[in-house]
mmCIF file of C-alpha atoms and ligand atoms in Angstrom:
data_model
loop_
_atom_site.group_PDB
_atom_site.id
_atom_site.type_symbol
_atom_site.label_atom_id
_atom_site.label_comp_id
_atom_site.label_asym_id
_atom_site.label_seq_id
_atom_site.Cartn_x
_atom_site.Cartn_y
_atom_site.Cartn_z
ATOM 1 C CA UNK A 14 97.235 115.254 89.758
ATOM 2 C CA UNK A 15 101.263 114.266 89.428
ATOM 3 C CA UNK A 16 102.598 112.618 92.060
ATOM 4 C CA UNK A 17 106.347 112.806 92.229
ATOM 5 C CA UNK A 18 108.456 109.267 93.479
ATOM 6 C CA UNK A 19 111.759 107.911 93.451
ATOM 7 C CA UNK A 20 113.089 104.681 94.217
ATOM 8 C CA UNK A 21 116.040 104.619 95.719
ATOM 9 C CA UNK A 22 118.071 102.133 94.782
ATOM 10 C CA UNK A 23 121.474 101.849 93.187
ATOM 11 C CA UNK A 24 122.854 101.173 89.033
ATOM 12 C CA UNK A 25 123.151 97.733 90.080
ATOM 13 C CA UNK A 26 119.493 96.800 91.464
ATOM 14 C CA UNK A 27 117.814 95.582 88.646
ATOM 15 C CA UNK A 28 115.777 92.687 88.975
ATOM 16 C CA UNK A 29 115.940 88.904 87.789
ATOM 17 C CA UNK A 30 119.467 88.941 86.706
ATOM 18 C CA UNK A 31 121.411 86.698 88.591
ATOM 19 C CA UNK A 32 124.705 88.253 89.005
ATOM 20 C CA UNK A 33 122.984 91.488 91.108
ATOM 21 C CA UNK A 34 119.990 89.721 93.363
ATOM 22 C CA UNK A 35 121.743 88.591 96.367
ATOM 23 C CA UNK A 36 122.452 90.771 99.291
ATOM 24 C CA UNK A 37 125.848 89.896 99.906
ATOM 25 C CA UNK A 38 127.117 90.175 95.966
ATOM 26 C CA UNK A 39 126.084 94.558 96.115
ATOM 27 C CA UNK A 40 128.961 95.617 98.704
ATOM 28 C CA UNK A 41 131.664 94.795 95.738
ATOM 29 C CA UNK A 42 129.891 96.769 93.289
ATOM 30 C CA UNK A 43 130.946 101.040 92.234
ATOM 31 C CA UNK A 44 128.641 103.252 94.847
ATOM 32 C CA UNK A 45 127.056 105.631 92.613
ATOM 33 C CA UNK A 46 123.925 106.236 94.751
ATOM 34 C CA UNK A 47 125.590 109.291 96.269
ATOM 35 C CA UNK A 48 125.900 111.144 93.398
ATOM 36 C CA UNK A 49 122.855 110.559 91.963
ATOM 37 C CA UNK A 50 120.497 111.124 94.549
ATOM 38 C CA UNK A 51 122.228 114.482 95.513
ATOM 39 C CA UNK A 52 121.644 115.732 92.001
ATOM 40 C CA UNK A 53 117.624 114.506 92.346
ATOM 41 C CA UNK A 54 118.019 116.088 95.893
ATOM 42 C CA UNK A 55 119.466 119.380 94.646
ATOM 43 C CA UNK A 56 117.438 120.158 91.508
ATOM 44 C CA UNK A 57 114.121 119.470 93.998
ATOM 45 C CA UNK A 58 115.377 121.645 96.415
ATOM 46 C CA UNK A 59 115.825 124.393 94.203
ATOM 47 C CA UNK A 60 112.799 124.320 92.456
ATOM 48 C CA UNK A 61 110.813 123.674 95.788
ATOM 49 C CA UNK A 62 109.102 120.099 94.890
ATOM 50 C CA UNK A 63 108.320 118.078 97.081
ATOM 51 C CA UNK A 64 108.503 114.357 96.350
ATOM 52 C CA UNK A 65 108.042 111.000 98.030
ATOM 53 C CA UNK A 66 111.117 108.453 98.388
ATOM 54 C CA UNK A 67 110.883 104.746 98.456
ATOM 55 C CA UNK A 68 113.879 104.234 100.104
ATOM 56 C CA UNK A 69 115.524 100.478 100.379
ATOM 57 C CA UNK A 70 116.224 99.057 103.810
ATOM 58 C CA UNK A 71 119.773 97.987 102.920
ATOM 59 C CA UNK A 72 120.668 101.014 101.698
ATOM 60 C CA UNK A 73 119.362 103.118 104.763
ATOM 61 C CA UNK A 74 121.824 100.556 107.025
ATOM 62 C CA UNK A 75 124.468 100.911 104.825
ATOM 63 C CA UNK A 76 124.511 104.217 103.481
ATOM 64 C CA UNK A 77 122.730 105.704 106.877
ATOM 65 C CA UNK A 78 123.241 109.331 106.468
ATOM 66 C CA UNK A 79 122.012 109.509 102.649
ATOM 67 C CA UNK A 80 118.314 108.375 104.250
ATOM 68 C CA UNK A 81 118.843 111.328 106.645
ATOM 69 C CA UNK A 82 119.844 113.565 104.627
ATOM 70 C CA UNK A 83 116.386 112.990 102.370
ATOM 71 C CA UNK A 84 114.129 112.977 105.461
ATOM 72 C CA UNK A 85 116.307 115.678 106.973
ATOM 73 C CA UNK A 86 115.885 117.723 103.926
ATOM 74 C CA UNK A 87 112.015 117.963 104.074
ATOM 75 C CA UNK A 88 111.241 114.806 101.725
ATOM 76 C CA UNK A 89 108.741 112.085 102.646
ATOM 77 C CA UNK A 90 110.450 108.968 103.386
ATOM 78 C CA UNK A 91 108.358 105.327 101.685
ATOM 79 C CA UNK A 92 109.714 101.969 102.338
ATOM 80 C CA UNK A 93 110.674 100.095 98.998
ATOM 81 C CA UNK A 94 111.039 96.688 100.721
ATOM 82 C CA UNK A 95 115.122 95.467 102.330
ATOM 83 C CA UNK A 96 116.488 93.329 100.061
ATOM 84 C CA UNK A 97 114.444 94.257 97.206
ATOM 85 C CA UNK A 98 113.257 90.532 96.478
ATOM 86 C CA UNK A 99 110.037 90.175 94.361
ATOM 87 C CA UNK A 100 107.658 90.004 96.323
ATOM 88 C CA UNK A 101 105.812 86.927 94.476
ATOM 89 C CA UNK A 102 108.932 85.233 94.800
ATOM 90 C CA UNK A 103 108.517 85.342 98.603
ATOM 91 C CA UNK A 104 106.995 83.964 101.484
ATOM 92 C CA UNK A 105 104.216 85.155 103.330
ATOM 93 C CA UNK A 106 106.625 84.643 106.443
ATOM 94 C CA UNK A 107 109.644 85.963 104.331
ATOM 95 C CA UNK A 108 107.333 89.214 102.774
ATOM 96 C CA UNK A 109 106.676 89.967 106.566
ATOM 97 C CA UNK A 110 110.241 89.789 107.980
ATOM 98 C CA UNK A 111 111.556 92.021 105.278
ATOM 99 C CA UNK A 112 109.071 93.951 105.354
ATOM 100 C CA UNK A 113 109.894 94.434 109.095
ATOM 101 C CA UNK A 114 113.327 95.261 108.716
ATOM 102 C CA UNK A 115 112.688 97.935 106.383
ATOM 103 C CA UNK A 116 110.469 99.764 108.461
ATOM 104 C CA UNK A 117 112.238 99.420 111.388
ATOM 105 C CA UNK A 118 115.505 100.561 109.847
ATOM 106 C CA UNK A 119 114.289 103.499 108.070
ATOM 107 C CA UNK A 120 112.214 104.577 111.315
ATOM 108 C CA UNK A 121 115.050 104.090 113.150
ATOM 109 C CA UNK A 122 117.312 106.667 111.282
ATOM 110 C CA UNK A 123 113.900 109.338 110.412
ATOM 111 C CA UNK A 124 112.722 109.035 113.670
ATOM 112 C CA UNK A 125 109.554 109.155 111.679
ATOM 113 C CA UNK A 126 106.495 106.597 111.035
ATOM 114 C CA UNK A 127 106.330 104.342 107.660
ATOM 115 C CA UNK A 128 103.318 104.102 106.309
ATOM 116 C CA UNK A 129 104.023 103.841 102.456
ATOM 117 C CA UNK A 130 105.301 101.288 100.894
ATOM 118 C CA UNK A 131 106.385 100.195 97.181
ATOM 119 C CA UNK A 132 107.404 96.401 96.092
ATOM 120 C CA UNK A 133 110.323 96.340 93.933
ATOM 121 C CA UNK A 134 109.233 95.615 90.270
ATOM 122 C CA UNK A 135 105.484 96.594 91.315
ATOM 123 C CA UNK A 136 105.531 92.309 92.097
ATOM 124 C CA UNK A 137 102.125 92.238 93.368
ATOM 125 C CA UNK A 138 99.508 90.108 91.168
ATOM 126 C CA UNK A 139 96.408 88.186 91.901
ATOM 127 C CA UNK A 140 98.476 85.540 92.784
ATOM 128 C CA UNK A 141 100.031 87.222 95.920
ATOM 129 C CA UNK A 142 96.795 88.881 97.563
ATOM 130 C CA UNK A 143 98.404 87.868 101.035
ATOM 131 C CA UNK A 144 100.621 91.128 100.730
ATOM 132 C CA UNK A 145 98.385 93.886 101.407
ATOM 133 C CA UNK A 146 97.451 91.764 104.865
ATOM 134 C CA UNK A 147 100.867 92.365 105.641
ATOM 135 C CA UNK A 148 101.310 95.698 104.939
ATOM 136 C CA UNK A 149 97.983 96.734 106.971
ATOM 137 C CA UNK A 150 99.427 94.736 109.811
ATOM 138 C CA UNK A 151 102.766 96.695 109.632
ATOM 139 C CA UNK A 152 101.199 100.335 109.607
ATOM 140 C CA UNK A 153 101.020 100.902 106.300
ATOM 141 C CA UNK A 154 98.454 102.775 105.007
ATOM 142 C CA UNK A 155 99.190 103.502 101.059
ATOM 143 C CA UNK A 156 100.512 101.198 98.597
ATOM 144 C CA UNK A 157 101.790 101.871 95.620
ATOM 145 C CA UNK A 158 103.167 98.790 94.145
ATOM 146 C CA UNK A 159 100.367 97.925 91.879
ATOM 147 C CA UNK A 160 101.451 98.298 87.603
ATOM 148 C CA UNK A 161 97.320 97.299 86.297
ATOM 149 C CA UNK A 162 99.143 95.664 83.462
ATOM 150 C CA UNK A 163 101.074 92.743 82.408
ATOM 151 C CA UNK A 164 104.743 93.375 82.432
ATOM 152 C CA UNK A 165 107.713 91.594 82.896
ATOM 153 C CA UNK A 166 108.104 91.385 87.209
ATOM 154 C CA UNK A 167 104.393 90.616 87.573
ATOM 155 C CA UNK A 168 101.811 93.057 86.820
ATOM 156 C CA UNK A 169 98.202 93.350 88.149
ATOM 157 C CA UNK A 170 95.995 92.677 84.859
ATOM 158 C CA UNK A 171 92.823 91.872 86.070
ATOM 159 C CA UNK A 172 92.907 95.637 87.855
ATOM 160 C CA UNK A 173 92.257 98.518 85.052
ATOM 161 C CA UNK A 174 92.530 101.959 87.301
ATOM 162 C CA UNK A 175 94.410 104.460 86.138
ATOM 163 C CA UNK A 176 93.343 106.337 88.969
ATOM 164 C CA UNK A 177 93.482 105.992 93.116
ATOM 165 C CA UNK A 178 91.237 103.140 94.696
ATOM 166 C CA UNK A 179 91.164 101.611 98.304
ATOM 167 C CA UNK A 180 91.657 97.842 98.555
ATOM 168 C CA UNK A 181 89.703 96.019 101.250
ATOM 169 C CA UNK A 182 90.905 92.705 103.112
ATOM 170 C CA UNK A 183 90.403 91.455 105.819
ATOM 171 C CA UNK A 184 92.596 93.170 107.942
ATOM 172 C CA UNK A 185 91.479 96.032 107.303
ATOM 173 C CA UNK A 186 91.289 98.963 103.767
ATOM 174 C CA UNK A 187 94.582 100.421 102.225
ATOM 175 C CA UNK A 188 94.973 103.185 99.707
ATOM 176 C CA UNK A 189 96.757 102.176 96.424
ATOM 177 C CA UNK A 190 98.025 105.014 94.149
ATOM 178 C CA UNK A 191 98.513 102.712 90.918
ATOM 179 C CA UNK A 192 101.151 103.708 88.040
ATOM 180 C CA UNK A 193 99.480 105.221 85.722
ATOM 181 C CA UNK A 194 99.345 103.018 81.637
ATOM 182 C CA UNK A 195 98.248 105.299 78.547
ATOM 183 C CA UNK A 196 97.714 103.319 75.217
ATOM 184 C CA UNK A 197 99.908 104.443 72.418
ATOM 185 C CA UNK A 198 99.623 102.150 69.052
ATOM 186 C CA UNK A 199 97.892 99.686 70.867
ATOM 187 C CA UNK A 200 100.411 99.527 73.993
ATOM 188 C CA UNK A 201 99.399 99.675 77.530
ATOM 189 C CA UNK A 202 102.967 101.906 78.546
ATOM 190 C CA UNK A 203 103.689 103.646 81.664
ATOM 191 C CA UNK A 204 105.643 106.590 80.740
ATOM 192 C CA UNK A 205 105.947 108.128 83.578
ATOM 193 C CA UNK A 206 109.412 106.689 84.670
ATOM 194 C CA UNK A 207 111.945 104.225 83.696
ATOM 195 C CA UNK A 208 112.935 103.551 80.266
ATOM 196 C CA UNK A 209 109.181 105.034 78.616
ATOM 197 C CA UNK A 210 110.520 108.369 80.006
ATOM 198 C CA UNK A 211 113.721 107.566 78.566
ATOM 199 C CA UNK A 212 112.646 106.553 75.551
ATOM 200 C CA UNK A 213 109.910 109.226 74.487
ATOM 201 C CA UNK A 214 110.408 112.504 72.967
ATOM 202 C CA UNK A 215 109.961 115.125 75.202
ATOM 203 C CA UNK A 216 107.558 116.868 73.050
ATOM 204 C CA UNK A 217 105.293 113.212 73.278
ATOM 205 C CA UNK A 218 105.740 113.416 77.071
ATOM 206 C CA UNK A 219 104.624 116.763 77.877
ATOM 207 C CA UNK A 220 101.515 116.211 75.632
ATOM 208 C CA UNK A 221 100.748 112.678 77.926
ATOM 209 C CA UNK A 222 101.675 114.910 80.831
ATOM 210 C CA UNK A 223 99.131 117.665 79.779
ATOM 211 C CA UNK A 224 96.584 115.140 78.657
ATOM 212 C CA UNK A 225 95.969 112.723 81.739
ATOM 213 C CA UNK A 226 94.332 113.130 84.882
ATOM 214 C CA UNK A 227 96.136 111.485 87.205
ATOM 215 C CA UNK A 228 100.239 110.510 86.969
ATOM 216 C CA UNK A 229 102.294 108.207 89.582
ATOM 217 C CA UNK A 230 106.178 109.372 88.664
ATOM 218 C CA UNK A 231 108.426 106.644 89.338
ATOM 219 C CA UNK A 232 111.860 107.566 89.142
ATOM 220 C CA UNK A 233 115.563 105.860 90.332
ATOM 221 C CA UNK A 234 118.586 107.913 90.448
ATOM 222 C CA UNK A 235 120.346 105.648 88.019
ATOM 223 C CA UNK A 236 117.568 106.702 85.106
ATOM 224 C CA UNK A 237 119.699 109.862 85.248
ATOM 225 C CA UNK A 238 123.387 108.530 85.228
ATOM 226 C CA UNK A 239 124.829 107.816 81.935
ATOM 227 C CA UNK A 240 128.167 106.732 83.062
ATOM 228 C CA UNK A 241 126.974 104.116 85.049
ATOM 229 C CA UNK A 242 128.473 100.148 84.582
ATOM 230 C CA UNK A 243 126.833 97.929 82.696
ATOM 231 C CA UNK A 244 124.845 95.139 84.824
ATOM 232 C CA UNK A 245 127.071 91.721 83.585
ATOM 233 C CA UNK A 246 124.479 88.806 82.051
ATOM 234 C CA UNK A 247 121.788 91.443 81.238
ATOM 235 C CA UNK A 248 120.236 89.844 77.829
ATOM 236 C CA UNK A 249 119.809 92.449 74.718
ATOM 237 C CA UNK A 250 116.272 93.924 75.264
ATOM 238 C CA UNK A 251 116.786 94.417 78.822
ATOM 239 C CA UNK A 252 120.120 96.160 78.126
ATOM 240 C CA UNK A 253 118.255 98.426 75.609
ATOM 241 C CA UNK A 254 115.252 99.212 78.394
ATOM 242 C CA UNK A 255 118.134 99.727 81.131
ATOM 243 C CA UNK A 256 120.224 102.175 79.504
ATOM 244 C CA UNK A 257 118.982 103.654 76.527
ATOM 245 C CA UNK A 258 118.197 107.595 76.550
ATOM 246 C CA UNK A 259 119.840 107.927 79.495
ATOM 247 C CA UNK A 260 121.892 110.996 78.122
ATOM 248 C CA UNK A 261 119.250 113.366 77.552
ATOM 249 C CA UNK A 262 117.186 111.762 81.051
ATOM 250 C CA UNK A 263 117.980 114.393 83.239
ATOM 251 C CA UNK A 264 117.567 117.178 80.863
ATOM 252 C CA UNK A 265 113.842 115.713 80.234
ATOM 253 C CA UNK A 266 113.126 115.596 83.770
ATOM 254 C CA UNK A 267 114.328 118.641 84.500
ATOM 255 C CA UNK A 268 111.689 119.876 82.042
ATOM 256 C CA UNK A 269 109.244 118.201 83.469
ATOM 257 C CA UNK A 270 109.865 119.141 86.799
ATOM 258 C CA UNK A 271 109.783 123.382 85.869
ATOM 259 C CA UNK A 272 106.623 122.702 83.986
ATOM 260 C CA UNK A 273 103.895 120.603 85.886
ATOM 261 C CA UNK A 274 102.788 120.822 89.223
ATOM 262 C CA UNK A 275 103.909 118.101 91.599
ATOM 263 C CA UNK A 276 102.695 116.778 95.175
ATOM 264 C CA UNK A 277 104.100 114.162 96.891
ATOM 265 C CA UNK A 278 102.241 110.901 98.433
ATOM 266 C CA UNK A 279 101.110 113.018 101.903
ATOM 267 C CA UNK A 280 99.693 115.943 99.915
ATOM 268 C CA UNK A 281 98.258 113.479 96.997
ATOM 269 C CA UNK A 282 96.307 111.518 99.713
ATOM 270 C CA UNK A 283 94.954 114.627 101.363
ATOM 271 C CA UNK A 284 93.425 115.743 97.640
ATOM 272 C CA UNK A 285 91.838 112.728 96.866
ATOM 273 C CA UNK A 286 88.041 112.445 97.880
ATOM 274 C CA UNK A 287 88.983 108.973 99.122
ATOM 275 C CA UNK A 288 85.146 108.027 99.669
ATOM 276 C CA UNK A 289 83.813 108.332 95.979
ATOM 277 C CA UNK A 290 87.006 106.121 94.705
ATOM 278 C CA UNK A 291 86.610 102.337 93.891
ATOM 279 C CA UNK A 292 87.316 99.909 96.195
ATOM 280 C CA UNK A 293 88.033 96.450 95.517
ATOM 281 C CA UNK A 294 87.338 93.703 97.907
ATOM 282 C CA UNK A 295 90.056 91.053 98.503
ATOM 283 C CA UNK A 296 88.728 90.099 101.723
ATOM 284 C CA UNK A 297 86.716 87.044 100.344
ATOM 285 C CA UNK A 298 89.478 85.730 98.136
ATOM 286 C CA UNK A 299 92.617 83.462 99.125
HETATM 287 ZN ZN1 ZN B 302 113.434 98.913 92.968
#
């Protein structure tokens, strides 16, 4: 099963570098989001996918009618947090609030529930259990923030699936629909979005696409935009995982997208036999 997923997000929201995390810094930066999510939007529409996106709170206030326009267009509408903060770097009380906001925001404009939710930088790790508590008590029923790996925003390495499970706490059972890692020469990648995609040959990809059972797409409209600015004070390797391959992205995804079968997060929950999956029990730890 592929499951198709954007984040959207603009050039500028990477994580962890200082001159891009704050709220108010983003309003003097280029607007490329447009642009980019109307070509996503477009080549979807014409091909007749249907995909899932994790849309930001700030951008649904500021940029209003390009979350209605998604919704509007047939596409499920997730919640990728407000501020897009990592989420170990929060609060419970802070998680909660912008959690909130998010939901309420995007609701607000879709005139539709949010039950689906995505943490920037897949931030959730052993260390920040807490979260899915929150997200149960907001409405939201699937998660799909977990990356059972180490990486560099967190990671979830005691957690192995490559493949749906349910998490219980005590609030209550959520679904998580993981990222997907394959092992190539030893390395646990996820090439099913950001710069892995970028990165492999398309001939590689289609062979992992072919080859496993169950893919979580995670996609931004920048990994499509090779004119876009360069994010000041990124260091080397970062700048090389940001914005290399990103002339041929599109063309690969396009690919991709004509070849394989896609659902998106609604009809990918409504597959899965959700009572012979694992479920792992967080309700006795702290
Ligand atoms: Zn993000």
């Amino acid at each position: 099963m592929n499951i198709l997923t954007f984040d959207i997000e603009d050039w500028y929201h990477l994580l962890d570098v200082k001159a891009t995390k704050d709220e108010q810094d983003w309003e003097s930066f280029e607007v490329r989001i447009h642009k980019n999510t109307d070509r996503i939007l477009d080549l979807l529409i014409a091909q007749k996918k249907k995909a899932t996106f994790f849309c930001l709170g700030w951008v649904a206030k500021q940029y209003p009618e390009l979350v209605k326009k998604i919704s509007t267009s047939g596409f499920e509408v997730a919640s990728h947090s407000y501020s897009h903060q990592l989420a170990y770097t929060l609060s419970p009380d802070q998680f909660r609030s912008d959690l909130k906001k998010s939901i309420d925001t995007i609701e607000q404009l879709t005139g539709k529930k949010v039950t689906i939710f995505r943490a920037p930088g897949f931030s959730f790790t052993n260390k920040n259990i807490w979260v899915f508590d929150i997200l149960i008590e907001a409405g939201i029923t699937t998660d799909s923030s977990i990356f059972p790996g180490s990486r560099g925003h967190g990671g979830f390495s005691g957690l192995t699936n490559n493949s749906p499970f349910q998490i219980k706490t005590a609030s209550g059972t959520i679904k998580e629909l993981p990222i997907n890692l394959t092992k190539i020469l030893n390395l646990s990648i996820a090439f099913s979005g950001g710069g892995y995609f970028r990165l492999l040959p398309y001939s590689l990809l289609r062979y992992l696409f072919r080859k496993t059972p169950y893919i979580m797409t995670y996609f931004h409209p920048r990994d499509f935009d090779k004119d876009q600015p360069v994010v000041p004070g990124l260091p080397i390797h970062r700048k090389f995982k940001s914005y290399f391959g990103l002339k041929h992205s599109f063309n690969k995804f396009e690919h991709i997208l004509s070849e394989f079968e896609f659902n998106d997060i609604e009809a990918a929950i409504s597959r899965i036999d959700w009572h012979n999956v694992n479920v792992h029990d967080f309700s006795t730890s702290t």
